């Protein structure tokens, strides 16, 4: 039995996207929390928690995009054609946020407020656009003769716009739980107080999406609610409830610093795993599988050699950078 290169590359791309969501999610979440923390010195601390690592987090986005281009060119062509506008808006948001990140530290006090607003706007635009892309992806793409045949504005639907709002909530909670790890004093207290309202908002989003998708898409409803699949997938909502219960209690526990972040990651992972279950094995919903969208095995094998070399390097670099800059950030600390 030969190696299933298409499946391996599917796993690599999903892993890269999840790594990006986790690592750039709390980074973007800090920008989303800025309006709730008006004090300039607290904003300095918030930004310093990610200053040493924020640009490296986006490596995973590049990895996922490059993998999709080489291993599944049909999916790459269809998705980029169909979602060119929201993806471009997302990139503009990421660029603007990065510029604001660097310029804020160099700006005078009179100009710092402008860059704060730019950081907030860039974080929101990038996050909301990513959510819209996710919702549009779940809606699916009309494809004929291996060519996308939809409208340039098909991505604007109530469901995709709601997914944009939902991802804003998810990233804000990720940023909040990250700051519980990295901060102390009044700022830590603020993050603990914000955690519960954000958790409630995220659970509402998860519940609405969980009802909306099976009602709108009969294939998804059949996937989740027919036997024996129902028994296999039942642990997902059960684990969501358990993770939410744990986060509700640990977020206000003065001795719990890492647990809220880990439980938030679990909620995000479970949410994405539920969406993955809904569309499996399609890489171009509603009906083109990852195998049908794959490039020739020779291309996938050639790329896999490089991926098996570079992915461990990225993981080691990521682990080392977070290890070096571990611990609480104090107001007098600065990385610029």
PDB file of C-alpha atoms in Angstrom, residues 31-308:
ATOM      1  CA  UNK A  31      -5.533  44.722  19.210  1.00  0.00           C
ATOM      2  CA  UNK A  32      -9.241  43.918  19.584  1.00  0.00           C
ATOM      3  CA  UNK A  33      -8.963  44.423  23.362  1.00  0.00           C
ATOM      4  CA  UNK A  34      -7.271  47.817  23.085  1.00  0.00           C
ATOM      5  CA  UNK A  35     -10.563  49.792  23.231  1.00  0.00           C
ATOM      6  CA  UNK A  36     -11.277  48.193  26.635  1.00  0.00           C
ATOM      7  CA  UNK A  37      -7.890  49.239  28.065  1.00  0.00           C
ATOM      8  CA  UNK A  38      -7.511  53.027  27.624  1.00  0.00           C
ATOM      9  CA  UNK A  39      -4.363  53.523  29.764  1.00  0.00           C
ATOM     10  CA  UNK A  40      -1.264  54.012  27.592  1.00  0.00           C
ATOM     11  CA  UNK A  41       1.107  52.173  29.960  1.00  0.00           C
ATOM     12  CA  UNK A  42      -1.236  49.141  30.009  1.00  0.00           C
ATOM     13  CA  UNK A  43      -1.333  49.161  26.214  1.00  0.00           C
ATOM     14  CA  UNK A  44       2.480  49.200  26.210  1.00  0.00           C
ATOM     15  CA  UNK A  45       2.491  46.072  28.366  1.00  0.00           C
ATOM     16  CA  UNK A  46      -0.124  44.356  26.183  1.00  0.00           C
ATOM     17  CA  UNK A  47       1.895  45.001  23.040  1.00  0.00           C
ATOM     18  CA  UNK A  48       5.141  43.953  24.702  1.00  0.00           C
ATOM     19  CA  UNK A  49       3.679  40.521  25.465  1.00  0.00           C
ATOM     20  CA  UNK A  50       3.781  39.718  21.736  1.00  0.00           C
ATOM     21  CA  UNK A  51       6.492  42.105  20.498  1.00  0.00           C
ATOM     22  CA  UNK A  52       9.214  39.399  20.342  1.00  0.00           C
ATOM     23  CA  UNK A  53       7.075  36.832  18.534  1.00  0.00           C
ATOM     24  CA  UNK A  54       4.228  38.455  16.589  1.00  0.00           C
ATOM     25  CA  UNK A  55       5.847  38.522  13.140  1.00  0.00           C
ATOM     26  CA  UNK A  56       6.957  34.883  13.390  1.00  0.00           C
ATOM     27  CA  UNK A  57       3.364  33.805  14.070  1.00  0.00           C
ATOM     28  CA  UNK A  58       2.385  34.586  10.488  1.00  0.00           C
ATOM     29  CA  UNK A  59       4.907  32.054   9.157  1.00  0.00           C
ATOM     30  CA  UNK A  60       2.154  29.457   9.460  1.00  0.00           C
ATOM     31  CA  UNK A  61      -0.153  31.431   7.187  1.00  0.00           C
ATOM     32  CA  UNK A  62       2.557  31.466   4.514  1.00  0.00           C
ATOM     33  CA  UNK A  63       3.141  27.749   5.059  1.00  0.00           C
ATOM     34  CA  UNK A  64      -0.535  26.931   4.603  1.00  0.00           C
ATOM     35  CA  UNK A  65      -0.882  29.092   1.498  1.00  0.00           C
ATOM     36  CA  UNK A  66       2.249  27.706  -0.137  1.00  0.00           C
ATOM     37  CA  UNK A  67       1.183  24.146   0.641  1.00  0.00           C
ATOM     38  CA  UNK A  68      -2.258  24.742  -0.862  1.00  0.00           C
ATOM     39  CA  UNK A  69      -0.690  26.221  -4.007  1.00  0.00           C
ATOM     40  CA  UNK A  70       1.640  23.269  -4.576  1.00  0.00           C
ATOM     41  CA  UNK A  71      -0.364  20.305  -3.305  1.00  0.00           C
ATOM     42  CA  UNK A  72      -3.915  21.339  -4.277  1.00  0.00           C
ATOM     43  CA  UNK A  73      -3.656  23.828  -7.167  1.00  0.00           C
ATOM     44  CA  UNK A  74      -7.331  23.507  -8.098  1.00  0.00           C
ATOM     45  CA  UNK A  75      -8.391  24.480  -4.583  1.00  0.00           C
ATOM     46  CA  UNK A  76      -5.871  27.318  -4.571  1.00  0.00           C
ATOM     47  CA  UNK A  77      -7.186  28.686  -7.874  1.00  0.00           C
ATOM     48  CA  UNK A  78     -10.858  28.403  -6.934  1.00  0.00           C
ATOM     49  CA  UNK A  79     -10.499  29.808  -3.414  1.00  0.00           C
ATOM     50  CA  UNK A  80      -8.315  32.739  -4.477  1.00  0.00           C
ATOM     51  CA  UNK A  81     -10.623  33.597  -7.373  1.00  0.00           C
ATOM     52  CA  UNK A  82     -13.768  33.376  -5.280  1.00  0.00           C
ATOM     53  CA  UNK A  83     -12.368  35.125  -2.206  1.00  0.00           C
ATOM     54  CA  UNK A  84      -9.961  37.607  -3.790  1.00  0.00           C
ATOM     55  CA  UNK A  85     -11.654  40.633  -2.215  1.00  0.00           C
ATOM     56  CA  UNK A  86     -11.861  39.471   1.440  1.00  0.00           C
ATOM     57  CA  UNK A  87      -8.364  37.939   1.254  1.00  0.00           C
ATOM     58  CA  UNK A  88      -6.956  41.208  -0.099  1.00  0.00           C
ATOM     59  CA  UNK A  89      -8.728  43.156   2.642  1.00  0.00           C
ATOM     60  CA  UNK A  90      -7.283  40.725   5.196  1.00  0.00           C
ATOM     61  CA  UNK A  91      -3.747  41.279   3.904  1.00  0.00           C
ATOM     62  CA  UNK A  92      -4.225  45.051   3.985  1.00  0.00           C
ATOM     63  CA  UNK A  93      -5.372  44.750   7.598  1.00  0.00           C
ATOM     64  CA  UNK A  94      -2.345  42.628   8.516  1.00  0.00           C
ATOM     65  CA  UNK A  95       0.043  45.061   6.806  1.00  0.00           C
ATOM     66  CA  UNK A  96      -1.553  48.101   8.419  1.00  0.00           C
ATOM     67  CA  UNK A  97      -1.483  46.425  11.832  1.00  0.00           C
ATOM     68  CA  UNK A  98       2.205  45.568  11.401  1.00  0.00           C
ATOM     69  CA  UNK A  99       3.048  49.141  10.447  1.00  0.00           C
ATOM     70  CA  UNK A 100       1.086  50.468  13.421  1.00  0.00           C
ATOM     71  CA  UNK A 101       2.830  47.968  15.682  1.00  0.00           C
ATOM     72  CA  UNK A 102       6.264  49.299  14.796  1.00  0.00           C
ATOM     73  CA  UNK A 103       5.402  52.988  14.474  1.00  0.00           C
ATOM     74  CA  UNK A 104       3.554  53.176  17.768  1.00  0.00           C
ATOM     75  CA  UNK A 105       6.739  52.628  19.757  1.00  0.00           C
ATOM     76  CA  UNK A 106       8.603  55.284  17.783  1.00  0.00           C
ATOM     77  CA  UNK A 107       5.826  57.894  17.758  1.00  0.00           C
ATOM     78  CA  UNK A 108       5.641  60.902  20.052  1.00  0.00           C
ATOM     79  CA  UNK A 109       2.864  61.050  22.634  1.00  0.00           C
ATOM     80  CA  UNK A 110       0.830  63.346  20.407  1.00  0.00           C
ATOM     81  CA  UNK A 111       0.869  60.800  17.553  1.00  0.00           C
ATOM     82  CA  UNK A 112       0.602  57.609  19.580  1.00  0.00           C
ATOM     83  CA  UNK A 113      -3.200  57.767  19.732  1.00  0.00           C
ATOM     84  CA  UNK A 114      -3.341  57.642  15.930  1.00  0.00           C
ATOM     85  CA  UNK A 115      -1.235  54.491  15.813  1.00  0.00           C
ATOM     86  CA  UNK A 116      -3.310  52.946  18.612  1.00  0.00           C
ATOM     87  CA  UNK A 117      -6.420  53.447  16.488  1.00  0.00           C
ATOM     88  CA  UNK A 118      -4.580  52.051  13.477  1.00  0.00           C
ATOM     89  CA  UNK A 119      -3.573  48.984  15.466  1.00  0.00           C
ATOM     90  CA  UNK A 120      -7.183  48.449  16.541  1.00  0.00           C
ATOM     91  CA  UNK A 121      -8.510  48.949  13.002  1.00  0.00           C
ATOM     92  CA  UNK A 122      -5.904  46.671  11.413  1.00  0.00           C
ATOM     93  CA  UNK A 123      -6.575  43.920  13.965  1.00  0.00           C
ATOM     94  CA  UNK A 124     -10.338  44.142  13.468  1.00  0.00           C
ATOM     95  CA  UNK A 125     -10.169  44.246   9.658  1.00  0.00           C
ATOM     96  CA  UNK A 126      -7.809  41.255   9.480  1.00  0.00           C
ATOM     97  CA  UNK A 127      -9.827  39.199  11.968  1.00  0.00           C
ATOM     98  CA  UNK A 128     -13.237  39.987  10.502  1.00  0.00           C
ATOM     99  CA  UNK A 129     -11.968  39.237   6.984  1.00  0.00           C
ATOM    100  CA  UNK A 130     -10.626  35.857   8.110  1.00  0.00           C
ATOM    101  CA  UNK A 131     -14.011  35.016   9.592  1.00  0.00           C
ATOM    102  CA  UNK A 132     -15.783  36.044   6.389  1.00  0.00           C
ATOM    103  CA  UNK A 133     -13.393  33.841   4.388  1.00  0.00           C
ATOM    104  CA  UNK A 134     -14.189  30.918   6.703  1.00  0.00           C
ATOM    105  CA  UNK A 135     -17.934  31.439   6.354  1.00  0.00           C
ATOM    106  CA  UNK A 136     -17.710  31.797   2.571  1.00  0.00           C
ATOM    107  CA  UNK A 137     -15.619  28.609   2.422  1.00  0.00           C
ATOM    108  CA  UNK A 138     -18.309  26.692   4.317  1.00  0.00           C
ATOM    109  CA  UNK A 139     -20.953  28.078   1.950  1.00  0.00           C
ATOM    110  CA  UNK A 140     -19.074  26.414  -0.915  1.00  0.00           C
ATOM    111  CA  UNK A 141     -18.086  27.396  -4.434  1.00  0.00           C
ATOM    112  CA  UNK A 142     -19.772  26.690  -7.784  1.00  0.00           C
ATOM    113  CA  UNK A 143     -17.248  24.907 -10.016  1.00  0.00           C
ATOM    114  CA  UNK A 144     -17.696  23.728 -13.601  1.00  0.00           C
ATOM    115  CA  UNK A 145     -14.969  22.063 -15.672  1.00  0.00           C
ATOM    116  CA  UNK A 146     -12.483  22.725 -12.850  1.00  0.00           C
ATOM    117  CA  UNK A 147     -13.188  26.471 -13.033  1.00  0.00           C
ATOM    118  CA  UNK A 148     -14.937  28.715 -10.530  1.00  0.00           C
ATOM    119  CA  UNK A 149     -18.110  30.131 -12.098  1.00  0.00           C
ATOM    120  CA  UNK A 150     -19.559  32.202  -9.272  1.00  0.00           C
ATOM    121  CA  UNK A 151     -19.998  35.924  -8.760  1.00  0.00           C
ATOM    122  CA  UNK A 152     -17.254  38.130  -7.356  1.00  0.00           C
ATOM    123  CA  UNK A 153     -19.535  39.069  -4.439  1.00  0.00           C
ATOM    124  CA  UNK A 154     -20.817  35.579  -3.562  1.00  0.00           C
ATOM    125  CA  UNK A 155     -18.818  35.742  -0.335  1.00  0.00           C
ATOM    126  CA  UNK A 156     -21.153  38.405   1.070  1.00  0.00           C
ATOM    127  CA  UNK A 157     -23.819  36.353   2.863  1.00  0.00           C
ATOM    128  CA  UNK A 158     -25.423  36.642   6.309  1.00  0.00           C
ATOM    129  CA  UNK A 159     -23.630  33.462   7.381  1.00  0.00           C
ATOM    130  CA  UNK A 160     -20.156  34.612   6.291  1.00  0.00           C
ATOM    131  CA  UNK A 161     -20.637  38.034   7.918  1.00  0.00           C
ATOM    132  CA  UNK A 162     -21.744  36.336  11.134  1.00  0.00           C
ATOM    133  CA  UNK A 163     -18.650  34.130  11.004  1.00  0.00           C
ATOM    134  CA  UNK A 164     -16.599  37.337  10.778  1.00  0.00           C
ATOM    135  CA  UNK A 165     -18.182  38.594  13.993  1.00  0.00           C
ATOM    136  CA  UNK A 166     -17.726  35.186  15.599  1.00  0.00           C
ATOM    137  CA  UNK A 167     -14.008  35.097  14.861  1.00  0.00           C
ATOM    138  CA  UNK A 168     -13.616  38.587  16.351  1.00  0.00           C
ATOM    139  CA  UNK A 169     -15.090  37.215  19.594  1.00  0.00           C
ATOM    140  CA  UNK A 170     -12.889  34.094  19.486  1.00  0.00           C
ATOM    141  CA  UNK A 171      -9.672  36.057  18.915  1.00  0.00           C
ATOM    142  CA  UNK A 172     -10.593  38.560  21.638  1.00  0.00           C
ATOM    143  CA  UNK A 173     -10.987  35.689  24.101  1.00  0.00           C
ATOM    144  CA  UNK A 174      -7.678  34.198  22.950  1.00  0.00           C
ATOM    145  CA  UNK A 175      -5.975  37.559  23.508  1.00  0.00           C
ATOM    146  CA  UNK A 176      -7.633  37.931  26.905  1.00  0.00           C
ATOM    147  CA  UNK A 177      -6.516  34.500  28.120  1.00  0.00           C
ATOM    148  CA  UNK A 178      -2.997  35.120  26.746  1.00  0.00           C
ATOM    149  CA  UNK A 179      -2.769  38.318  28.780  1.00  0.00           C
ATOM    150  CA  UNK A 180      -3.814  36.377  31.881  1.00  0.00           C
ATOM    151  CA  UNK A 181      -0.571  34.437  31.412  1.00  0.00           C
ATOM    152  CA  UNK A 182       1.627  37.427  30.652  1.00  0.00           C
ATOM    153  CA  UNK A 183       0.393  40.305  32.846  1.00  0.00           C
ATOM    154  CA  UNK A 184      -0.066  41.120  36.509  1.00  0.00           C
ATOM    155  CA  UNK A 185      -1.687  43.724  38.747  1.00  0.00           C
ATOM    156  CA  UNK A 186      -4.700  45.784  37.606  1.00  0.00           C
ATOM    157  CA  UNK A 187      -4.275  44.769  33.964  1.00  0.00           C
ATOM    158  CA  UNK A 188      -4.476  41.101  34.940  1.00  0.00           C
ATOM    159  CA  UNK A 189      -7.626  41.867  36.925  1.00  0.00           C
ATOM    160  CA  UNK A 190      -9.168  43.566  33.895  1.00  0.00           C
ATOM    161  CA  UNK A 191      -8.468  40.537  31.717  1.00  0.00           C
ATOM    162  CA  UNK A 192      -9.996  38.183  34.268  1.00  0.00           C
ATOM    163  CA  UNK A 193     -13.148  40.322  34.399  1.00  0.00           C
ATOM    164  CA  UNK A 194     -13.406  40.418  30.600  1.00  0.00           C
ATOM    165  CA  UNK A 195     -12.957  36.659  30.206  1.00  0.00           C
ATOM    166  CA  UNK A 196     -16.445  35.626  31.286  1.00  0.00           C
ATOM    167  CA  UNK A 197     -18.437  38.013  29.042  1.00  0.00           C
ATOM    168  CA  UNK A 198     -16.217  37.019  26.108  1.00  0.00           C
ATOM    169  CA  UNK A 199     -16.714  33.324  26.926  1.00  0.00           C
ATOM    170  CA  UNK A 200     -20.497  33.778  26.975  1.00  0.00           C
ATOM    171  CA  UNK A 201     -20.338  35.600  23.630  1.00  0.00           C
ATOM    172  CA  UNK A 202     -18.216  32.818  22.104  1.00  0.00           C
ATOM    173  CA  UNK A 203     -20.584  30.100  23.345  1.00  0.00           C
ATOM    174  CA  UNK A 204     -23.498  31.998  21.790  1.00  0.00           C
ATOM    175  CA  UNK A 205     -21.578  32.153  18.491  1.00  0.00           C
ATOM    176  CA  UNK A 206     -20.784  28.430  18.622  1.00  0.00           C
ATOM    177  CA  UNK A 207     -24.429  27.599  19.390  1.00  0.00           C
ATOM    178  CA  UNK A 208     -25.761  29.743  16.521  1.00  0.00           C
ATOM    179  CA  UNK A 209     -23.276  28.300  14.009  1.00  0.00           C
ATOM    180  CA  UNK A 210     -24.055  24.774  15.256  1.00  0.00           C
ATOM    181  CA  UNK A 211     -27.754  25.332  14.534  1.00  0.00           C
ATOM    182  CA  UNK A 212     -27.340  27.443  11.385  1.00  0.00           C
ATOM    183  CA  UNK A 213     -25.133  25.034   9.442  1.00  0.00           C
ATOM    184  CA  UNK A 214     -27.281  21.872   9.669  1.00  0.00           C
ATOM    185  CA  UNK A 215     -30.472  23.864   8.999  1.00  0.00           C
ATOM    186  CA  UNK A 216     -28.959  25.476   5.904  1.00  0.00           C
ATOM    187  CA  UNK A 217     -27.011  22.513   4.554  1.00  0.00           C
ATOM    188  CA  UNK A 218     -28.810  19.124   4.484  1.00  0.00           C
ATOM    189  CA  UNK A 219     -25.530  17.278   3.840  1.00  0.00           C
ATOM    190  CA  UNK A 220     -24.067  18.655   7.068  1.00  0.00           C
ATOM    191  CA  UNK A 221     -27.232  17.760   8.971  1.00  0.00           C
ATOM    192  CA  UNK A 222     -27.030  14.212   7.651  1.00  0.00           C
ATOM    193  CA  UNK A 223     -23.344  14.025   8.595  1.00  0.00           C
ATOM    194  CA  UNK A 224     -23.983  14.989  12.235  1.00  0.00           C
ATOM    195  CA  UNK A 225     -27.393  13.552  13.094  1.00  0.00           C
ATOM    196  CA  UNK A 226     -27.557  10.136  11.454  1.00  0.00           C
ATOM    197  CA  UNK A 227     -26.428   6.924  13.120  1.00  0.00           C
ATOM    198  CA  UNK A 228     -23.758   5.778  13.749  1.00  0.00           C
ATOM    199  CA  UNK A 229     -22.068   9.150  13.064  1.00  0.00           C
ATOM    200  CA  UNK A 230     -23.994  10.790  15.914  1.00  0.00           C
ATOM    201  CA  UNK A 231     -22.241   8.567  18.465  1.00  0.00           C
ATOM    202  CA  UNK A 232     -18.795   9.271  17.001  1.00  0.00           C
ATOM    203  CA  UNK A 233     -19.246  13.060  16.927  1.00  0.00           C
ATOM    204  CA  UNK A 234     -21.125  13.447  20.233  1.00  0.00           C
ATOM    205  CA  UNK A 235     -17.857  14.015  22.175  1.00  0.00           C
ATOM    206  CA  UNK A 236     -17.339  17.351  20.351  1.00  0.00           C
ATOM    207  CA  UNK A 237     -20.257  19.263  21.967  1.00  0.00           C
ATOM    208  CA  UNK A 238     -19.646  17.488  25.277  1.00  0.00           C
ATOM    209  CA  UNK A 239     -16.010  18.603  25.285  1.00  0.00           C
ATOM    210  CA  UNK A 240     -17.081  22.165  24.387  1.00  0.00           C
ATOM    211  CA  UNK A 241     -19.287  22.249  27.494  1.00  0.00           C
ATOM    212  CA  UNK A 242     -16.510  20.843  29.697  1.00  0.00           C
ATOM    213  CA  UNK A 243     -13.897  23.276  28.340  1.00  0.00           C
ATOM    214  CA  UNK A 244     -16.280  26.214  28.823  1.00  0.00           C
ATOM    215  CA  UNK A 245     -17.052  25.133  32.388  1.00  0.00           C
ATOM    216  CA  UNK A 246     -13.334  24.869  33.169  1.00  0.00           C
ATOM    217  CA  UNK A 247     -12.603  28.261  31.608  1.00  0.00           C
ATOM    218  CA  UNK A 248     -15.449  29.913  33.516  1.00  0.00           C
ATOM    219  CA  UNK A 249     -13.911  28.830  36.834  1.00  0.00           C
ATOM    220  CA  UNK A 250     -10.182  29.096  36.128  1.00  0.00           C
ATOM    221  CA  UNK A 251     -10.404  32.579  34.609  1.00  0.00           C
ATOM    222  CA  UNK A 252     -11.221  33.991  38.061  1.00  0.00           C
ATOM    223  CA  UNK A 253      -8.906  31.704  40.007  1.00  0.00           C
ATOM    224  CA  UNK A 254      -5.929  33.836  41.154  1.00  0.00           C
ATOM    225  CA  UNK A 255      -3.687  30.769  41.062  1.00  0.00           C
ATOM    226  CA  UNK A 256      -4.625  29.794  37.486  1.00  0.00           C
ATOM    227  CA  UNK A 257      -2.563  31.504  34.820  1.00  0.00           C
ATOM    228  CA  UNK A 258      -2.038  28.977  32.025  1.00  0.00           C
ATOM    229  CA  UNK A 259      -5.303  27.025  32.348  1.00  0.00           C
ATOM    230  CA  UNK A 260      -7.588  29.738  30.850  1.00  0.00           C
ATOM    231  CA  UNK A 261      -5.417  29.988  27.740  1.00  0.00           C
ATOM    232  CA  UNK A 262      -5.195  26.215  27.306  1.00  0.00           C
ATOM    233  CA  UNK A 263      -8.963  25.854  27.702  1.00  0.00           C
ATOM    234  CA  UNK A 264      -9.570  28.682  25.216  1.00  0.00           C
ATOM    235  CA  UNK A 265      -7.322  26.887  22.745  1.00  0.00           C
ATOM    236  CA  UNK A 266      -9.385  23.751  23.331  1.00  0.00           C
ATOM    237  CA  UNK A 267     -12.601  25.661  22.554  1.00  0.00           C
ATOM    238  CA  UNK A 268     -11.143  27.093  19.351  1.00  0.00           C
ATOM    239  CA  UNK A 269      -9.812  23.682  18.307  1.00  0.00           C
ATOM    240  CA  UNK A 270     -13.166  22.009  18.991  1.00  0.00           C
ATOM    241  CA  UNK A 271     -14.976  24.691  17.016  1.00  0.00           C
ATOM    242  CA  UNK A 272     -12.733  24.194  14.001  1.00  0.00           C
ATOM    243  CA  UNK A 273     -12.856  20.404  14.336  1.00  0.00           C
ATOM    244  CA  UNK A 274     -16.653  20.592  14.222  1.00  0.00           C
ATOM    245  CA  UNK A 275     -16.485  22.615  11.014  1.00  0.00           C
ATOM    246  CA  UNK A 276     -13.932  20.164   9.619  1.00  0.00           C
ATOM    247  CA  UNK A 277     -16.216  17.223  10.361  1.00  0.00           C
ATOM    248  CA  UNK A 278     -19.035  19.023   8.570  1.00  0.00           C
ATOM    249  CA  UNK A 279     -17.201  19.341   5.236  1.00  0.00           C
ATOM    250  CA  UNK A 280     -14.879  16.293   5.266  1.00  0.00           C
ATOM    251  CA  UNK A 281     -13.447  15.148   2.855  1.00  0.00           C
ATOM    252  CA  UNK A 282     -14.143  18.137   0.611  1.00  0.00           C
ATOM    253  CA  UNK A 283     -11.458  20.749   0.081  1.00  0.00           C
ATOM    254  CA  UNK A 284     -13.731  22.737  -2.246  1.00  0.00           C
ATOM    255  CA  UNK A 285     -17.209  22.493  -0.742  1.00  0.00           C
ATOM    256  CA  UNK A 286     -19.735  21.261  -1.463  1.00  0.00           C
ATOM    257  CA  UNK A 287     -18.511  18.266  -3.461  1.00  0.00           C
ATOM    258  CA  UNK A 288     -14.854  18.376  -4.604  1.00  0.00           C
ATOM    259  CA  UNK A 289     -12.681  16.253  -2.322  1.00  0.00           C
ATOM    260  CA  UNK A 290      -9.063  16.951  -1.456  1.00  0.00           C
ATOM    261  CA  UNK A 291      -8.013  14.019  -3.638  1.00  0.00           C
ATOM    262  CA  UNK A 292      -9.876  15.398  -6.658  1.00  0.00           C
ATOM    263  CA  UNK A 293      -8.160  18.768  -6.154  1.00  0.00           C
ATOM    264  CA  UNK A 294      -4.654  17.322  -5.683  1.00  0.00           C
ATOM    265  CA  UNK A 295      -1.609  17.894  -7.853  1.00  0.00           C
ATOM    266  CA  UNK A 296       0.321  14.915  -9.323  1.00  0.00           C
ATOM    267  CA  UNK A 297       2.035  12.644  -6.776  1.00  0.00           C
ATOM    268  CA  UNK A 298       5.452  13.631  -8.143  1.00  0.00           C
ATOM    269  CA  UNK A 299       4.815  17.280  -7.236  1.00  0.00           C
ATOM    270  CA  UNK A 300       3.477  16.413  -3.803  1.00  0.00           C
ATOM    271  CA  UNK A 301       6.406  14.100  -3.088  1.00  0.00           C
ATOM    272  CA  UNK A 302       8.958  16.724  -4.158  1.00  0.00           C
ATOM    273  CA  UNK A 303       7.327  19.339  -1.912  1.00  0.00           C
ATOM    274  CA  UNK A 304       7.051  16.923   0.996  1.00  0.00           C
ATOM    275  CA  UNK A 305      10.829  16.555   1.170  1.00  0.00           C
ATOM    276  CA  UNK A 306      11.173  20.282   1.747  1.00  0.00           C
ATOM    277  CA  UNK A 307       8.207  20.407   4.141  1.00  0.00           C
ATOM    278  CA  UNK A 308       9.628  17.653   6.339  1.00  0.00           C
TER     279      UNK A 308
END
